[in-house]
Short mmCIF file of C-alpha atoms and ligand atoms in Angstrom, two decimals:
data_model
loop_
_atom_site.label_atom_id
_atom_site.label_comp_id
_atom_site.label_asym_id
_atom_site.label_seq_id
_atom_site.Cartn_x
_atom_site.Cartn_y
_atom_site.Cartn_z
CA MET A 8 48.34 73.18 109.16
CA ASN A 9 46.97 71.67 112.32
CA THR A 10 48.68 73.32 115.29
CA ALA A 11 48.46 71.78 118.76
CA LYS A 12 44.84 70.70 118.88
CA GLU A 13 43.50 68.23 121.38
CA SER A 14 40.22 66.47 120.82
CA THR A 15 37.37 67.93 122.80
CA ALA A 16 35.07 65.01 121.98
CA ALA A 17 35.40 63.84 125.60
CA ALA A 18 34.38 67.28 126.82
CA ALA A 19 31.13 67.97 124.99
CA GLY A 20 29.78 71.31 126.15
CA LEU A 21 33.28 72.04 127.51
CA ARG A 22 32.33 70.26 130.77
CA GLY A 23 35.28 70.24 133.14
CA VAL A 24 37.43 72.40 130.82
CA VAL A 25 39.12 75.27 132.66
CA ALA A 26 38.79 78.27 130.31
CA ALA A 27 39.84 81.18 132.55
CA GLN A 28 41.49 82.04 135.83
CA SER A 29 39.24 84.03 138.11
CA SER A 30 39.11 85.14 141.71
CA ILE A 31 35.45 86.13 141.57
CA GLY A 32 33.58 82.97 142.43
CA ASP A 33 33.95 79.22 142.70
CA VAL A 34 31.55 76.30 142.64
CA ASP A 35 32.32 73.00 144.36
CA GLY A 36 29.80 70.77 142.64
CA GLU A 37 30.54 67.69 144.74
CA GLN A 38 30.05 69.36 148.10
CA GLY A 39 27.49 71.98 147.04
CA ILE A 40 29.61 74.97 148.01
CA LEU A 41 29.49 78.37 146.29
CA ILE A 42 31.87 81.16 147.23
CA TYR A 43 32.23 84.77 146.09
CA GLN A 44 35.76 86.13 146.51
CA GLY A 45 36.39 83.64 149.34
CA TYR A 46 33.10 84.13 151.22
CA ASP A 47 30.57 81.32 151.48
CA ILE A 48 27.23 82.13 149.86
CA HIS A 49 25.38 81.19 153.09
CA ASP A 50 27.43 83.72 155.07
CA LEU A 51 26.69 86.45 152.51
CA ALA A 52 22.99 85.59 152.22
CA GLU A 53 22.67 85.65 156.01
CA ASN A 54 24.59 88.85 156.67
CA SER A 55 25.22 90.94 153.58
CA THR A 56 23.31 93.12 151.11
CA PHE A 57 23.29 93.08 147.33
CA GLU A 58 25.19 96.38 147.09
CA GLU A 59 27.90 95.06 149.41
CA VAL A 60 28.17 91.87 147.36
CA VAL A 61 28.55 93.88 144.16
CA TYR A 62 31.44 95.78 145.75
CA LEU A 63 32.96 92.47 146.81
CA LEU A 64 32.68 90.95 143.33
CA TRP A 65 34.25 93.98 141.65
CA ASN A 66 36.97 94.73 144.20
CA GLY A 67 37.89 91.42 145.79
CA ARG A 68 37.15 92.54 149.34
CA LEU A 69 34.24 93.74 151.45
CA PRO A 70 33.81 97.52 151.48
CA LYS A 71 34.46 99.82 154.43
CA LYS A 72 31.50 101.94 155.54
CA ASP A 73 32.33 104.99 153.40
CA GLU A 74 33.12 102.83 150.36
CA LEU A 75 29.74 101.12 150.62
CA GLU A 76 27.96 104.44 151.10
CA ASN A 77 29.75 105.82 148.08
CA LEU A 78 28.77 102.86 145.88
CA LYS A 79 25.13 103.05 147.03
CA GLN A 80 25.05 106.75 146.20
CA GLN A 81 26.50 106.06 142.78
CA PHE A 82 23.83 103.43 142.11
CA GLN A 83 21.12 105.83 143.22
CA ALA A 84 22.53 108.71 141.18
CA ASN A 85 22.72 106.52 138.05
CA SER A 86 19.42 104.66 138.38
CA GLU A 87 17.47 106.73 135.83
CA ILE A 88 17.52 105.63 132.20
CA PRO A 89 17.84 108.09 129.31
CA SER A 90 14.44 109.41 128.21
CA GLU A 91 15.29 108.41 124.62
CA VAL A 92 15.52 104.75 125.67
CA LEU A 93 12.24 105.01 127.54
CA GLU A 94 10.54 106.54 124.49
CA MET A 95 12.01 103.81 122.29
CA MET A 96 10.65 101.12 124.63
CA LYS A 97 7.17 102.62 124.33
CA THR A 98 7.26 101.79 120.61
CA PHE A 99 7.96 98.07 121.19
CA PRO A 100 5.11 95.60 120.64
CA LYS A 101 3.34 95.15 123.98
CA ASP A 102 3.54 91.37 123.67
CA ALA A 103 7.32 91.38 123.22
CA ASN A 104 9.17 88.98 125.50
CA PRO A 105 10.72 90.92 128.41
CA MET A 106 14.13 89.29 127.82
CA ASP A 107 14.08 90.48 124.19
CA VAL A 108 13.12 93.94 125.41
CA LEU A 109 15.90 93.95 127.98
CA ARG A 110 18.50 92.80 125.45
CA THR A 111 17.56 95.53 122.98
CA SER A 112 17.23 98.26 125.63
CA VAL A 113 20.58 97.50 127.26
CA SER A 114 22.21 97.64 123.86
CA ALA A 115 20.52 101.02 123.23
CA LEU A 116 21.78 102.42 126.56
CA GLY A 117 25.22 102.38 124.94
CA PHE A 118 24.16 105.05 122.41
CA TYR A 119 23.63 107.56 125.21
CA ASP A 120 26.78 106.87 127.19
CA LYS A 121 29.54 108.48 125.20
CA GLU A 122 32.18 107.72 127.83
CA GLY A 123 30.94 104.21 128.51
CA HIS A 124 33.03 102.35 125.99
CA GLY A 125 36.49 102.48 127.53
CA THR A 126 38.09 99.25 128.64
CA ASP A 127 40.49 100.79 131.20
CA ARG A 128 39.43 99.99 134.75
CA GLU A 129 38.31 103.47 135.74
CA ASN A 130 35.99 103.83 132.76
CA ALA A 131 34.84 100.24 132.87
CA VAL A 132 33.85 100.51 136.56
CA LYS A 133 31.81 103.66 135.78
CA THR A 134 29.94 101.76 133.07
CA ALA A 135 29.48 98.76 135.35
CA VAL A 136 27.90 101.06 137.96
CA LYS A 137 25.51 102.54 135.38
CA LEU A 138 24.46 99.15 134.03
CA THR A 139 23.95 97.64 137.48
CA ALA A 140 21.90 100.68 138.50
CA GLN A 141 19.82 100.79 135.31
CA ILE A 142 18.95 97.21 134.43
CA GLY A 143 16.32 97.05 137.19
CA THR A 144 14.87 100.35 135.99
CA LEU A 145 14.57 98.93 132.47
CA VAL A 146 12.87 95.71 133.61
CA ALA A 147 10.40 97.60 135.80
CA ALA A 148 9.73 100.21 133.10
CA TRP A 149 8.82 97.50 130.59
CA GLU A 150 6.39 95.91 133.04
CA ARG A 151 4.62 99.27 133.43
CA ILE A 152 4.67 100.07 129.72
CA ARG A 153 3.31 96.74 128.56
CA THR A 154 0.50 96.82 131.11
CA GLY A 155 -0.48 100.38 130.15
CA LYS A 156 0.63 101.92 133.44
CA ASP A 157 2.72 105.02 134.09
CA VAL A 158 6.43 104.35 134.38
CA ILE A 159 7.67 105.03 137.92
CA ALA A 160 10.94 106.92 138.30
CA PRO A 161 13.48 105.42 140.72
CA ASP A 162 13.31 106.62 144.33
CA LYS A 163 16.86 107.65 145.07
CA SER A 164 16.57 106.85 148.77
CA LEU A 165 16.03 103.12 148.18
CA SER A 166 18.33 100.13 147.75
CA ILE A 167 18.48 98.33 144.40
CA ALA A 168 16.13 95.58 145.69
CA GLU A 169 13.61 97.99 147.24
CA ASN A 170 13.72 100.30 144.25
CA PHE A 171 13.13 97.49 141.80
CA LEU A 172 10.01 96.27 143.62
CA TYR A 173 8.79 99.84 144.03
CA MET A 174 9.18 100.73 140.34
CA PHE A 175 7.79 97.34 139.24
CA GLN A 176 4.77 97.15 141.52
CA GLY A 177 4.02 100.80 142.13
CA GLU A 178 4.28 100.70 145.91
CA LYS A 179 7.09 100.39 148.40
CA PRO A 180 7.66 96.72 149.31
CA GLU A 181 7.05 95.31 152.77
CA PRO A 182 10.39 94.96 154.60
CA ASP A 183 10.31 91.13 154.73
CA GLU A 184 9.70 90.89 150.98
CA ALA A 185 12.36 93.50 150.22
CA ARG A 186 14.85 91.47 152.26
CA ILE A 187 13.88 88.21 150.53
CA PHE A 188 14.35 89.93 147.19
CA ASP A 189 17.69 91.40 148.27
CA ILE A 190 18.91 87.92 149.25
CA ALA A 191 17.63 86.51 145.94
CA LEU A 192 19.79 89.13 144.19
CA ILE A 193 22.79 88.06 146.29
CA LEU A 194 22.19 84.40 145.41
CA HIS A 195 22.02 85.06 141.66
CA ALA A 196 24.95 87.49 141.46
CA ASP A 197 27.69 85.20 140.23
CA HIS A 198 28.23 81.58 139.30
CA GLU A 199 31.69 81.23 137.84
CA LEU A 200 31.87 80.40 134.13
CA ASN A 201 28.20 79.71 133.47
CA ALA A 202 27.06 80.11 129.86
CA SER A 203 26.15 83.81 130.03
CA THR A 204 29.24 84.82 132.00
CA PHE A 205 31.46 82.91 129.60
CA THR A 206 29.71 84.75 126.77
CA THR A 207 30.45 88.14 128.35
CA ARG A 208 34.12 87.19 128.80
CA VAL A 209 34.42 86.07 125.17
CA ILE A 210 32.96 89.38 124.01
CA ALA A 211 35.07 91.46 126.42
CA GLY A 212 38.13 89.47 125.33
CA THR A 213 37.88 91.10 121.89
CA LEU A 214 38.04 94.46 123.74
CA ALA A 215 34.47 95.20 122.71
CA ASP A 216 32.68 97.52 125.16
CA ILE A 217 30.68 96.52 128.24
CA TYR A 218 27.30 97.31 126.69
CA GLY A 219 28.02 94.77 123.96
CA ALA A 220 29.29 92.17 126.41
CA VAL A 221 26.29 92.52 128.75
CA THR A 222 23.89 92.45 125.78
CA GLY A 223 25.46 89.12 124.79
CA GLY A 224 25.15 87.89 128.37
CA ILE A 225 21.43 88.66 128.36
CA ALA A 226 20.99 86.77 125.08
CA ALA A 227 22.70 83.70 126.57
CA LEU A 228 20.81 83.92 129.86
CA ALA A 229 17.47 83.84 128.04
CA GLY A 230 17.74 80.19 126.99
CA PRO A 231 15.60 77.57 128.78
CA LEU A 232 18.68 75.55 129.72
CA HIS A 233 20.12 78.57 131.56
CA GLY A 234 18.24 81.51 133.13
CA GLY A 235 15.04 80.77 131.24
CA ALA A 236 14.44 77.72 133.43
CA ASN A 237 12.80 79.68 136.28
CA THR A 238 9.90 80.80 134.07
CA ASN A 239 9.50 77.26 132.79
CA VAL A 240 9.38 75.85 136.33
CA MET A 241 6.29 77.93 137.07
CA LYS A 242 4.76 77.01 133.70
CA MET A 243 5.34 73.36 134.62
CA LEU A 244 3.74 73.73 138.06
CA LYS A 245 0.71 75.36 136.46
CA GLU A 246 0.55 72.70 133.75
CA ILE A 247 0.59 69.92 136.37
CA GLY A 248 -2.03 71.84 138.32
CA SER A 249 -2.23 69.89 141.60
CA GLU A 250 -0.22 67.70 143.95
CA ASP A 251 -2.29 64.65 143.03
CA ALA A 252 -1.39 64.97 139.37
CA ILE A 253 2.37 65.02 139.97
CA ASP A 254 3.16 61.29 139.91
CA GLY A 255 1.39 60.61 136.62
CA TRP A 256 2.70 63.79 134.99
CA LEU A 257 6.28 63.13 136.06
CA ASP A 258 6.30 59.46 134.94
CA LYS A 259 5.01 60.48 131.52
CA ALA A 260 7.46 63.38 131.20
CA LEU A 261 10.43 61.19 132.13
CA GLU A 262 9.25 58.46 129.76
CA GLU A 263 9.17 61.06 126.98
CA LYS A 264 12.71 62.10 128.06
CA ARG A 265 11.56 65.61 128.88
CA LYS A 266 13.86 67.67 131.04
CA ILE A 267 12.21 68.65 134.31
CA MET A 268 12.83 72.37 134.64
CA GLY A 269 14.74 73.60 137.68
CA ILE A 270 16.21 70.14 138.29
CA GLY A 271 19.78 69.03 137.61
CA HIS A 272 22.90 71.06 137.11
CA ALA A 273 26.00 70.95 134.95
CA VAL A 274 28.27 71.31 138.00
CA TYR A 275 26.35 70.51 141.22
CA LYS A 276 25.95 66.83 141.93
CA THR A 277 24.27 67.57 145.24
CA GLU A 278 22.00 70.33 146.53
CA ASP A 279 22.63 73.72 144.95
CA PRO A 280 23.25 75.92 148.04
CA ARG A 281 21.15 78.70 146.49
CA ALA A 282 18.15 76.36 146.37
CA THR A 283 18.41 75.93 150.16
CA TRP A 284 17.58 79.63 150.60
CA LEU A 285 14.97 79.84 147.88
CA ARG A 286 13.15 76.78 149.24
CA LYS A 287 12.92 78.60 152.57
CA PHE A 288 11.55 81.74 150.88
CA SER A 289 9.01 79.79 148.83
CA LYS A 290 7.71 78.27 152.08
CA GLN A 291 7.82 81.56 154.00
CA LEU A 292 5.92 83.45 151.29
CA GLY A 293 3.44 80.58 150.87
CA GLU A 294 2.67 80.74 154.60
CA LYS A 295 2.40 84.53 154.54
CA LYS A 296 0.02 84.54 151.57
CA GLY A 297 -1.91 81.44 152.68
CA GLU A 298 -1.07 79.69 149.42
CA MET A 299 1.05 76.61 150.13
CA LYS A 300 0.11 74.80 146.93
CA TRP A 301 3.17 75.78 144.90
CA PHE A 302 5.65 75.04 147.67
CA ASN A 303 4.02 71.70 148.42
CA MET A 304 4.01 70.74 144.75
CA SER A 305 7.65 71.77 144.39
CA GLN A 306 8.64 69.70 147.40
CA LYS A 307 6.90 66.65 146.02
CA ILE A 308 8.61 67.01 142.63
CA GLU A 309 11.95 67.55 144.35
CA LYS A 310 11.52 64.34 146.37
CA ALA A 311 10.38 62.32 143.36
CA MET A 312 13.29 63.51 141.19
CA LEU A 313 15.76 62.59 143.89
CA GLU A 314 14.23 59.09 144.20
CA LYS A 315 13.76 58.46 140.49
CA LYS A 316 16.83 60.16 139.00
CA GLY A 317 19.14 61.06 141.90
CA MET A 318 18.82 64.72 140.85
CA TYR A 319 18.54 67.87 142.95
CA PRO A 320 16.83 71.23 142.47
CA ASN A 321 18.90 74.13 141.15
CA VAL A 322 18.59 77.89 141.75
CA ASP A 323 15.61 78.18 139.40
CA PHE A 324 13.40 75.58 141.05
CA TYR A 325 12.18 77.42 144.15
CA SER A 326 12.80 80.97 142.91
CA ALA A 327 9.86 80.34 140.56
CA SER A 328 7.25 79.84 143.30
CA ALA A 329 8.85 82.54 145.49
CA TYR A 330 8.56 85.14 142.70
CA TYR A 331 5.07 83.93 141.85
CA LEU A 332 4.01 84.57 145.43
CA MET A 333 5.48 88.08 145.15
CA ASP A 334 3.04 88.69 142.27
CA ILE A 335 5.76 88.84 139.64
CA PRO A 336 4.61 87.71 136.17
CA LEU A 337 6.24 84.49 134.95
CA ASP A 338 8.10 85.96 132.00
CA GLN A 339 9.81 88.51 134.27
CA TYR A 340 11.68 85.88 136.32
CA THR A 341 14.57 85.68 133.87
CA PRO A 342 14.93 89.49 133.52
CA ILE A 343 15.11 89.58 137.34
CA PHE A 344 17.95 87.06 137.15
CA ALA A 345 19.72 89.60 134.89
CA VAL A 346 19.09 92.43 137.41
CA SER A 347 21.35 90.49 139.75
CA ARG A 348 23.71 88.67 137.36
CA VAL A 349 24.80 91.93 135.73
CA SER A 350 27.04 92.31 138.80
CA GLY A 351 28.81 89.01 138.13
CA TRP A 352 29.01 89.66 134.40
CA THR A 353 30.58 93.07 134.91
CA GLY A 354 32.94 91.64 137.57
CA HIS A 355 34.15 89.07 135.04
CA ILE A 356 34.39 91.70 132.30
CA LEU A 357 36.55 93.90 134.57
CA GLU A 358 38.73 90.88 135.33
CA GLN A 359 39.00 90.02 131.63
CA TYR A 360 39.96 93.59 130.65
CA GLY A 361 42.48 93.65 133.51
CA ASN A 362 44.45 90.72 132.11
CA ASN A 363 43.17 90.30 128.61
CA LYS A 364 43.88 87.63 126.08
CA LEU A 365 41.60 87.10 123.10
CA ILE A 366 39.56 83.95 123.72
CA ARG A 367 39.95 81.88 120.60
CA PRO A 368 39.69 78.10 121.00
CA ARG A 369 39.89 75.57 118.16
CA ALA A 370 37.31 73.22 116.73
CA GLU A 371 37.93 69.57 116.04
CA TYR A 372 37.22 69.31 112.32
CA ILE A 373 35.07 66.26 111.56
CA GLY A 374 34.13 67.20 107.97
CA GLN A 375 35.51 65.93 104.67
CA ARG A 376 38.78 66.97 103.05
CA ASP A 377 40.35 67.06 99.60
CA LEU A 378 37.08 67.43 97.67
CA LYS A 379 37.27 68.99 94.18
CA TYR A 380 34.82 71.69 93.12
CA THR A 381 32.17 70.43 90.65
CA PRO A 382 30.46 73.06 88.45
CA ILE A 383 26.74 73.35 89.28
CA ASP A 384 25.52 71.59 86.12
CA GLY A 385 27.65 68.58 86.91
CA ARG A 386 26.33 67.89 90.46
N1 COA B 11 15.13 66.26 134.04
C1 COA B 11 15.21 65.02 133.60
N2 COA B 11 16.36 64.43 133.22
C2 COA B 11 17.45 65.20 133.27
C3 COA B 11 17.43 66.50 133.71
C4 COA B 11 16.20 67.04 134.11
N3 COA B 11 16.10 68.28 134.53
N4 COA B 11 18.67 67.02 133.66
C5 COA B 11 19.45 66.06 133.18
N5 COA B 11 18.71 64.94 132.94
C6 COA B 11 19.19 63.68 132.43
C7 COA B 11 19.41 63.77 130.92
O1 COA B 11 18.23 63.46 130.22
C8 COA B 11 20.49 62.78 130.72
O2 COA B 11 19.96 61.49 130.76
P1 COA B 11 20.51 60.34 129.79
O3 COA B 11 21.94 60.15 130.23
O4 COA B 11 19.62 59.20 130.09
O5 COA B 11 20.42 60.89 128.41
C9 COA B 11 21.37 62.97 131.95
O6 COA B 11 20.48 63.43 132.96
C10 COA B 11 22.48 63.94 131.76
O7 COA B 11 21.91 65.13 131.23
P2 COA B 11 22.72 66.32 130.56
O8 COA B 11 21.76 67.27 129.93
O9 COA B 11 23.82 65.77 129.71
O10 COA B 11 23.35 66.93 131.84
P3 COA B 11 23.98 68.31 131.93
O11 COA B 11 24.90 68.25 133.07
O12 COA B 11 24.51 68.75 130.64
O13 COA B 11 22.69 69.19 132.23
C11 COA B 11 21.31 70.95 132.71
C12 COA B 11 22.63 70.27 133.01
C13 COA B 11 21.13 72.06 133.74
C14 COA B 11 21.35 71.57 131.30
C15 COA B 11 20.16 69.94 132.80
O14 COA B 11 20.14 69.33 134.07
C16 COA B 11 18.82 70.56 132.49
O15 COA B 11 18.46 70.71 131.33
N6 COA B 11 18.02 70.94 133.55
C17 COA B 11 16.75 71.57 133.34
C18 COA B 11 16.95 73.03 132.95
C19 COA B 11 17.39 73.87 134.13
O16 COA B 11 16.84 73.79 135.21
N7 COA B 11 18.38 74.73 133.87
C20 COA B 11 18.88 75.65 134.87
C21 COA B 11 20.28 75.32 135.28
S1 COA B 11 20.80 76.32 136.62
#
């Protein structure tokens, strides 16, 4: 029997469908506004830190001094990964994609966290702390392992942003780059019901554990239409090669109906406010390193896409050249997205557990009916 089903044909990709109530974040696509728990992203990027934003996402308010200190200490205390997971990672093929490695390693963390599977708030927050503290350690460890270098243990005096760059690159970051990276983590922390966050809520809605939900989030984030776009932006810039080649390359790509990576958005119809910050960082790092090529090329593509298609850059467009100028390999841009987005995922998972209802939509059946089975010899 067909119970209360409405056609979703008009909402392909569930565009515009409200699938959850949430107080974590909101996107105003018309005006280009992003808020976390009521605070504008520009205010947070200007004044806050990633740790403070994580507290905000999970608790619905900014922390007091001792609460922030406590959370930072918990992140530092939980930043090491189990040695078994590290040993397992050393057996992975060195050419494995870092997102595949991260997905498998996060899933494996669950084996070694016997208390990490509870869905009550107290237990779930503990697991959220561990995952947020450890994802950066995993990403950095893989970079060291695959390049034949010694894995660097976390320095428990550093912030998540500083520690990540330290473990990844082998030396403590310069303060300006650590701050840029910290703001990049703030900018990527949450974005309402994007594909990966929706995935984590669907998984959590079955009352599966957080490790499973975050593993699913990583799988969804990997796709080129979602978090994978940042890597592809840099590949595109390298493929084009120079500013002079942009016009011809772009005309051909648009003629072939290729999607220009880092451009367009399912919700924003104007500038993505995160791109405003990342554009600034791409320029700042280009000036610092004396390598303006990638920023200049990006600007030219941005301008052309606005003129030709009325489309704006999204979060992935300028993060690509900014990360490139921080000497981060292309295929690590999406894992870095996960280092930040784990905070939003876990915030949404906590919210889902707190007021759970199994997420189970319907499909509009467009297949045949009333067919009669024909034995195989008679087909
Ligand atoms: N480059 C060129 N054309 C684009 C485009 C892009 N980046 N993004 C959308 N379009 C075009 C589509 O080809 C389509 O044109 P058509 O109507 O002539 O067929 C139209 O705009 C609508 O595209 P659609 O894919 O339906 O829009 P969407 O709202 O579903 O797409 C994205 C949102 C993000 C999936 C899409 O813009 C995209 O693929 N961007 C590149 C990948 C990316 O940067 N992803 C990161 C998102 S944060």
